[in-house]
CSV table of C-alpha atoms and ligand atoms in Angstrom, one decimal:
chain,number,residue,atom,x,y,z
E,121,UNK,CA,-99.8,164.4,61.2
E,122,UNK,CA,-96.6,163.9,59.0
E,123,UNK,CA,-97.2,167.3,56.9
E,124,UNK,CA,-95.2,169.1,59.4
E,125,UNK,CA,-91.7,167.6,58.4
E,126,UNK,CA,-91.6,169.5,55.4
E,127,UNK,CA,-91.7,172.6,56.5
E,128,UNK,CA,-88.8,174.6,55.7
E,129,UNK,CA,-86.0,175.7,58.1
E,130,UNK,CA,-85.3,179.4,59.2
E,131,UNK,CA,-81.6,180.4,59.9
E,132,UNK,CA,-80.5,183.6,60.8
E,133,UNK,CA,-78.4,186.0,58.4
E,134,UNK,CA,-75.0,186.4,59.9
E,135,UNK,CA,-74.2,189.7,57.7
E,136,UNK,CA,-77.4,191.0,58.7
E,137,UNK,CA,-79.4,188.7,61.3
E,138,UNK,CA,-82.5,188.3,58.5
E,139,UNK,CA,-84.7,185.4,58.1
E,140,UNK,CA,-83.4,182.9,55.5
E,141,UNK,CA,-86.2,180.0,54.9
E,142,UNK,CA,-84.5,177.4,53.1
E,143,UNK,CA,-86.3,174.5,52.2
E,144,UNK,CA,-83.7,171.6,52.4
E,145,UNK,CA,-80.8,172.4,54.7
E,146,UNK,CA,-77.9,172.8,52.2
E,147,UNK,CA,-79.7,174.2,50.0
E,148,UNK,CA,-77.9,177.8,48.8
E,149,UNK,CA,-80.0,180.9,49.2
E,150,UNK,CA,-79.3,184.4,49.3
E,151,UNK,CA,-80.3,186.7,52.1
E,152,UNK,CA,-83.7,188.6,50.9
E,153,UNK,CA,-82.6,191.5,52.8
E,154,UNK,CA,-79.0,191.7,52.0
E,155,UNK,CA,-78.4,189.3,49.1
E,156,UNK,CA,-75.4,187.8,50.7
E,157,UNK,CA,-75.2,184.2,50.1
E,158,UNK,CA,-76.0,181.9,52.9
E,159,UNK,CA,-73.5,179.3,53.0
E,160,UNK,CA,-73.6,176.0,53.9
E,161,UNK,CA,-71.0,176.0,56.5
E,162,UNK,CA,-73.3,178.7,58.1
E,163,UNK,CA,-76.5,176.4,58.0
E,164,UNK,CA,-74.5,173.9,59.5
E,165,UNK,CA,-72.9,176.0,62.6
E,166,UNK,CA,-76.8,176.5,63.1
E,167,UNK,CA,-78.3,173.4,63.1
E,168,UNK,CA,-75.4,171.9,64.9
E,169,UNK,CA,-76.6,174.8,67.7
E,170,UNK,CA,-79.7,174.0,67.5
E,171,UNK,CA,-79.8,170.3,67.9
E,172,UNK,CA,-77.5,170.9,70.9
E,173,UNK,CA,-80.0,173.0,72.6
E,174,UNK,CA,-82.3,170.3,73.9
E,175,UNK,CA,-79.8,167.8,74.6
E,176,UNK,CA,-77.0,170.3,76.1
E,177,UNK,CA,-77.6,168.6,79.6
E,178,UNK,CA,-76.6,165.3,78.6
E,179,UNK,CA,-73.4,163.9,79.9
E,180,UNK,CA,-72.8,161.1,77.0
E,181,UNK,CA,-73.1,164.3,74.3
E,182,UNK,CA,-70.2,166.6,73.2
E,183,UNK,CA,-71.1,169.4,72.2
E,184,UNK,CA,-70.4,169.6,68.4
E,185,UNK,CA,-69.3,172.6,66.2
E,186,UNK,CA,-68.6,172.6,62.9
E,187,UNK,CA,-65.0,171.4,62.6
E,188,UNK,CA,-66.0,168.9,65.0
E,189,UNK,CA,-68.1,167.5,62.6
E,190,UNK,CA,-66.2,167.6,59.5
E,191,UNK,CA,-62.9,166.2,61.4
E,192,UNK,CA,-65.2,163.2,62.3
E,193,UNK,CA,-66.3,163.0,58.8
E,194,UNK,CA,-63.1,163.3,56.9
E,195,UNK,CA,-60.9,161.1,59.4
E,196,UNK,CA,-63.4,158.6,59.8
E,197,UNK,CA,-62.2,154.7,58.9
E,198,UNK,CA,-58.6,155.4,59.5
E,199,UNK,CA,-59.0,157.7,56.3
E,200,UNK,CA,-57.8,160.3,58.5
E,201,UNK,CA,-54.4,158.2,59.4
E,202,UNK,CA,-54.2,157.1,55.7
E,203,UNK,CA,-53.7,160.6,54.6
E,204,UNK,CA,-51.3,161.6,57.3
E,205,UNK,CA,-49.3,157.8,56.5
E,206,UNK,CA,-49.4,159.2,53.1
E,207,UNK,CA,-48.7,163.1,53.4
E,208,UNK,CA,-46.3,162.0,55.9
E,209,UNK,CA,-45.4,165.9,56.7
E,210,UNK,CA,-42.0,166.4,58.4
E,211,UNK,CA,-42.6,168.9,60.6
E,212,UNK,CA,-46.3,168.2,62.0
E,213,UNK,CA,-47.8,165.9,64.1
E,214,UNK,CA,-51.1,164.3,63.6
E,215,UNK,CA,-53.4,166.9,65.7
E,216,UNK,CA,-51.6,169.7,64.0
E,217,UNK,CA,-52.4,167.8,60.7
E,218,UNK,CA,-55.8,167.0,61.3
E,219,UNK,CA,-56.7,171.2,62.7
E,220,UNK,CA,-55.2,171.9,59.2
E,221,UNK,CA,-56.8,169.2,56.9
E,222,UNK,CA,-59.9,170.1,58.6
E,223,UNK,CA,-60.0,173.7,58.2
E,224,UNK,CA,-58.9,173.3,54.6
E,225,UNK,CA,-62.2,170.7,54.1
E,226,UNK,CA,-64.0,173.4,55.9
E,227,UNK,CA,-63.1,176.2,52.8
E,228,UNK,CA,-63.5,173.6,50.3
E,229,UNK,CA,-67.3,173.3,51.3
E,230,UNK,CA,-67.9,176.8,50.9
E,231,UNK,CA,-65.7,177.0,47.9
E,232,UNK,CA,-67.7,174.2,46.1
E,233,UNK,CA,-64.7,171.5,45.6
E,234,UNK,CA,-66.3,169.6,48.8
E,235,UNK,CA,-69.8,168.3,48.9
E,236,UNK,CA,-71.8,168.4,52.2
E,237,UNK,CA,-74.5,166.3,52.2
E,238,UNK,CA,-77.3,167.2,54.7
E,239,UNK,CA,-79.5,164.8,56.8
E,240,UNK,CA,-83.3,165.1,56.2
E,241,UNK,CA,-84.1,165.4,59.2
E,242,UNK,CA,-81.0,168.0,60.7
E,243,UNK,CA,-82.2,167.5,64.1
E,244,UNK,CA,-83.4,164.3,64.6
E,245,UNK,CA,-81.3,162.0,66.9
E,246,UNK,CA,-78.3,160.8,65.1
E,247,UNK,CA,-78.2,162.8,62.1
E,248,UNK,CA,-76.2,161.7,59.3
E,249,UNK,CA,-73.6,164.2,57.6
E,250,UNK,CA,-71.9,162.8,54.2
E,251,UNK,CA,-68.4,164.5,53.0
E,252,UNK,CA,-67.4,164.3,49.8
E,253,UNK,CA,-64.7,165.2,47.6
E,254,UNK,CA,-66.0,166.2,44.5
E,255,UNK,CA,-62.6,167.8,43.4
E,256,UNK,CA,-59.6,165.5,44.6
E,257,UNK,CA,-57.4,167.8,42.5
E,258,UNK,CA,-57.9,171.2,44.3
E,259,UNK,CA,-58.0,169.2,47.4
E,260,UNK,CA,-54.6,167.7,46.5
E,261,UNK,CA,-53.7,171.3,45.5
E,262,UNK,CA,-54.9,172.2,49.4
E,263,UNK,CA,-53.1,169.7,50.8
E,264,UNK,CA,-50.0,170.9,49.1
E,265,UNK,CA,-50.1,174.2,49.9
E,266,UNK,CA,-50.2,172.9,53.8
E,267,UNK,CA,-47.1,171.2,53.6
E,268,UNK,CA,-44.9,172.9,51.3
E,269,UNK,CA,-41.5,170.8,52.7
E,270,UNK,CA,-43.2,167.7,51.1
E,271,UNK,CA,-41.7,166.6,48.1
E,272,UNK,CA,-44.5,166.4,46.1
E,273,UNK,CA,-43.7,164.0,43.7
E,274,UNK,CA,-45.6,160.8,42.2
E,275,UNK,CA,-46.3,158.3,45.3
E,276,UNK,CA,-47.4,161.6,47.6
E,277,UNK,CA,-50.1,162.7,45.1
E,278,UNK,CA,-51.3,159.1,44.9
E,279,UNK,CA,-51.5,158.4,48.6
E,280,UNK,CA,-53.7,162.0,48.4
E,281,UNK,CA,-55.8,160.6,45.5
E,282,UNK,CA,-55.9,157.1,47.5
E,283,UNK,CA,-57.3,158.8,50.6
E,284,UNK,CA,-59.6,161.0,49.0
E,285,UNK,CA,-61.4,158.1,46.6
E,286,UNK,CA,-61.5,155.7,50.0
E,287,UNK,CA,-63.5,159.1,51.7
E,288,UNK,CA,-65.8,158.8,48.6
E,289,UNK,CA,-66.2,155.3,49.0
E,290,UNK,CA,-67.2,155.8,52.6
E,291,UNK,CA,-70.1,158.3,51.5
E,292,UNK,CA,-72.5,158.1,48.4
E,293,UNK,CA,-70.8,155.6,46.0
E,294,UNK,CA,-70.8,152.9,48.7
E,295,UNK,CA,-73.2,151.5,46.7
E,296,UNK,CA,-71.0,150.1,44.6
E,297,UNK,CA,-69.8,147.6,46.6
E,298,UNK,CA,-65.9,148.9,46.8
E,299,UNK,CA,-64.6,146.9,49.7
E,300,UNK,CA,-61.3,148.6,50.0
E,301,UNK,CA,-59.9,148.6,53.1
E,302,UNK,CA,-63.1,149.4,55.1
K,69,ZN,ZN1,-78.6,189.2,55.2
């Protein structure tokens, strides 16, 4: 009946195109054939292809792709405009920002200072995706690095450390009742 949801998920290899069971998406394995690590940016271009598949004919769907999905995650309650309020780069507008932002959050999953949070059930209907910054000080760093004609000095960093503690909020420590600006 129910036994079948646990069964684990195959992706493909992209060094070397071998079977990689996993048995929670997220969870980091190494290719058995080529030992490469299977990252979860990876497992999440693939499941994102694969939930398209059966649904690619419907008209109220966009197709989704992986920085599709973290800039909905990272700019979602205005958290997106609060950074760029806060960042407030001279030379960049806010699509520019938000490609950049997004393909920084991107890095920081693989590099570890992100947290991606997979759904249980990946291909269910509405799966739900959590971002979190685990790290707010090499994302800060990130940021930085972006915008180098910023002056970085004191309210800058704490509109960054503002933005990135609302994104938490928004995610797993909701919890704890933080009503700030939601
Ligand atoms: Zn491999």
């Amino acid at each position: 009946m129910a036994a079948k949801t646990k069964a684990p998920i195959d992706f493909a290899c992209p060094h070397c195109g071998a079977t990689v069971s996993v048995e929670h998406a997220g969870d980091m394995r190494n290719c058995p054939s080529c030992k490469q690590k299977l990252t979860r940016v990876t497992q999440l271009d693939q499941l994102l292809a694969r939930w398209w598949e059966p649904r690619r004919w419907r008209a109220d769907l966009v197709k989704p792709n992986v920085p599709y999905l973290i800039e909905r995650l990272w700019t979602a309650n205005g958290q997106g405009e609060r950074l760029y309020t806060g960042v407030a780069p001279k030379y960049t507008n806010y699509d520019i920002f938000r490609n950049m932002v997004t393909r920084l959050m991107i890095r920081g999953i693989d590099e570890g200072w992100a947290e991606l949070t997979f759904p249980s059930e990946p291909l269910a209907e509405d799966p739900q995706y959590v971002l979190t910054i685990v790290d707010s000080e090499r994302f800060a760093e990130g940021v930085e690095k972006l915008f180098p004609e910023v002056d970085w000095d004191e309210p800058v960093s704490v509109a960054v450390a503002e933005a990135v503690s609302a994104e938490s909020g928004a995610g797993k420590k909701q919890k704890k009742a933080k009503s700030k600006k939601r």
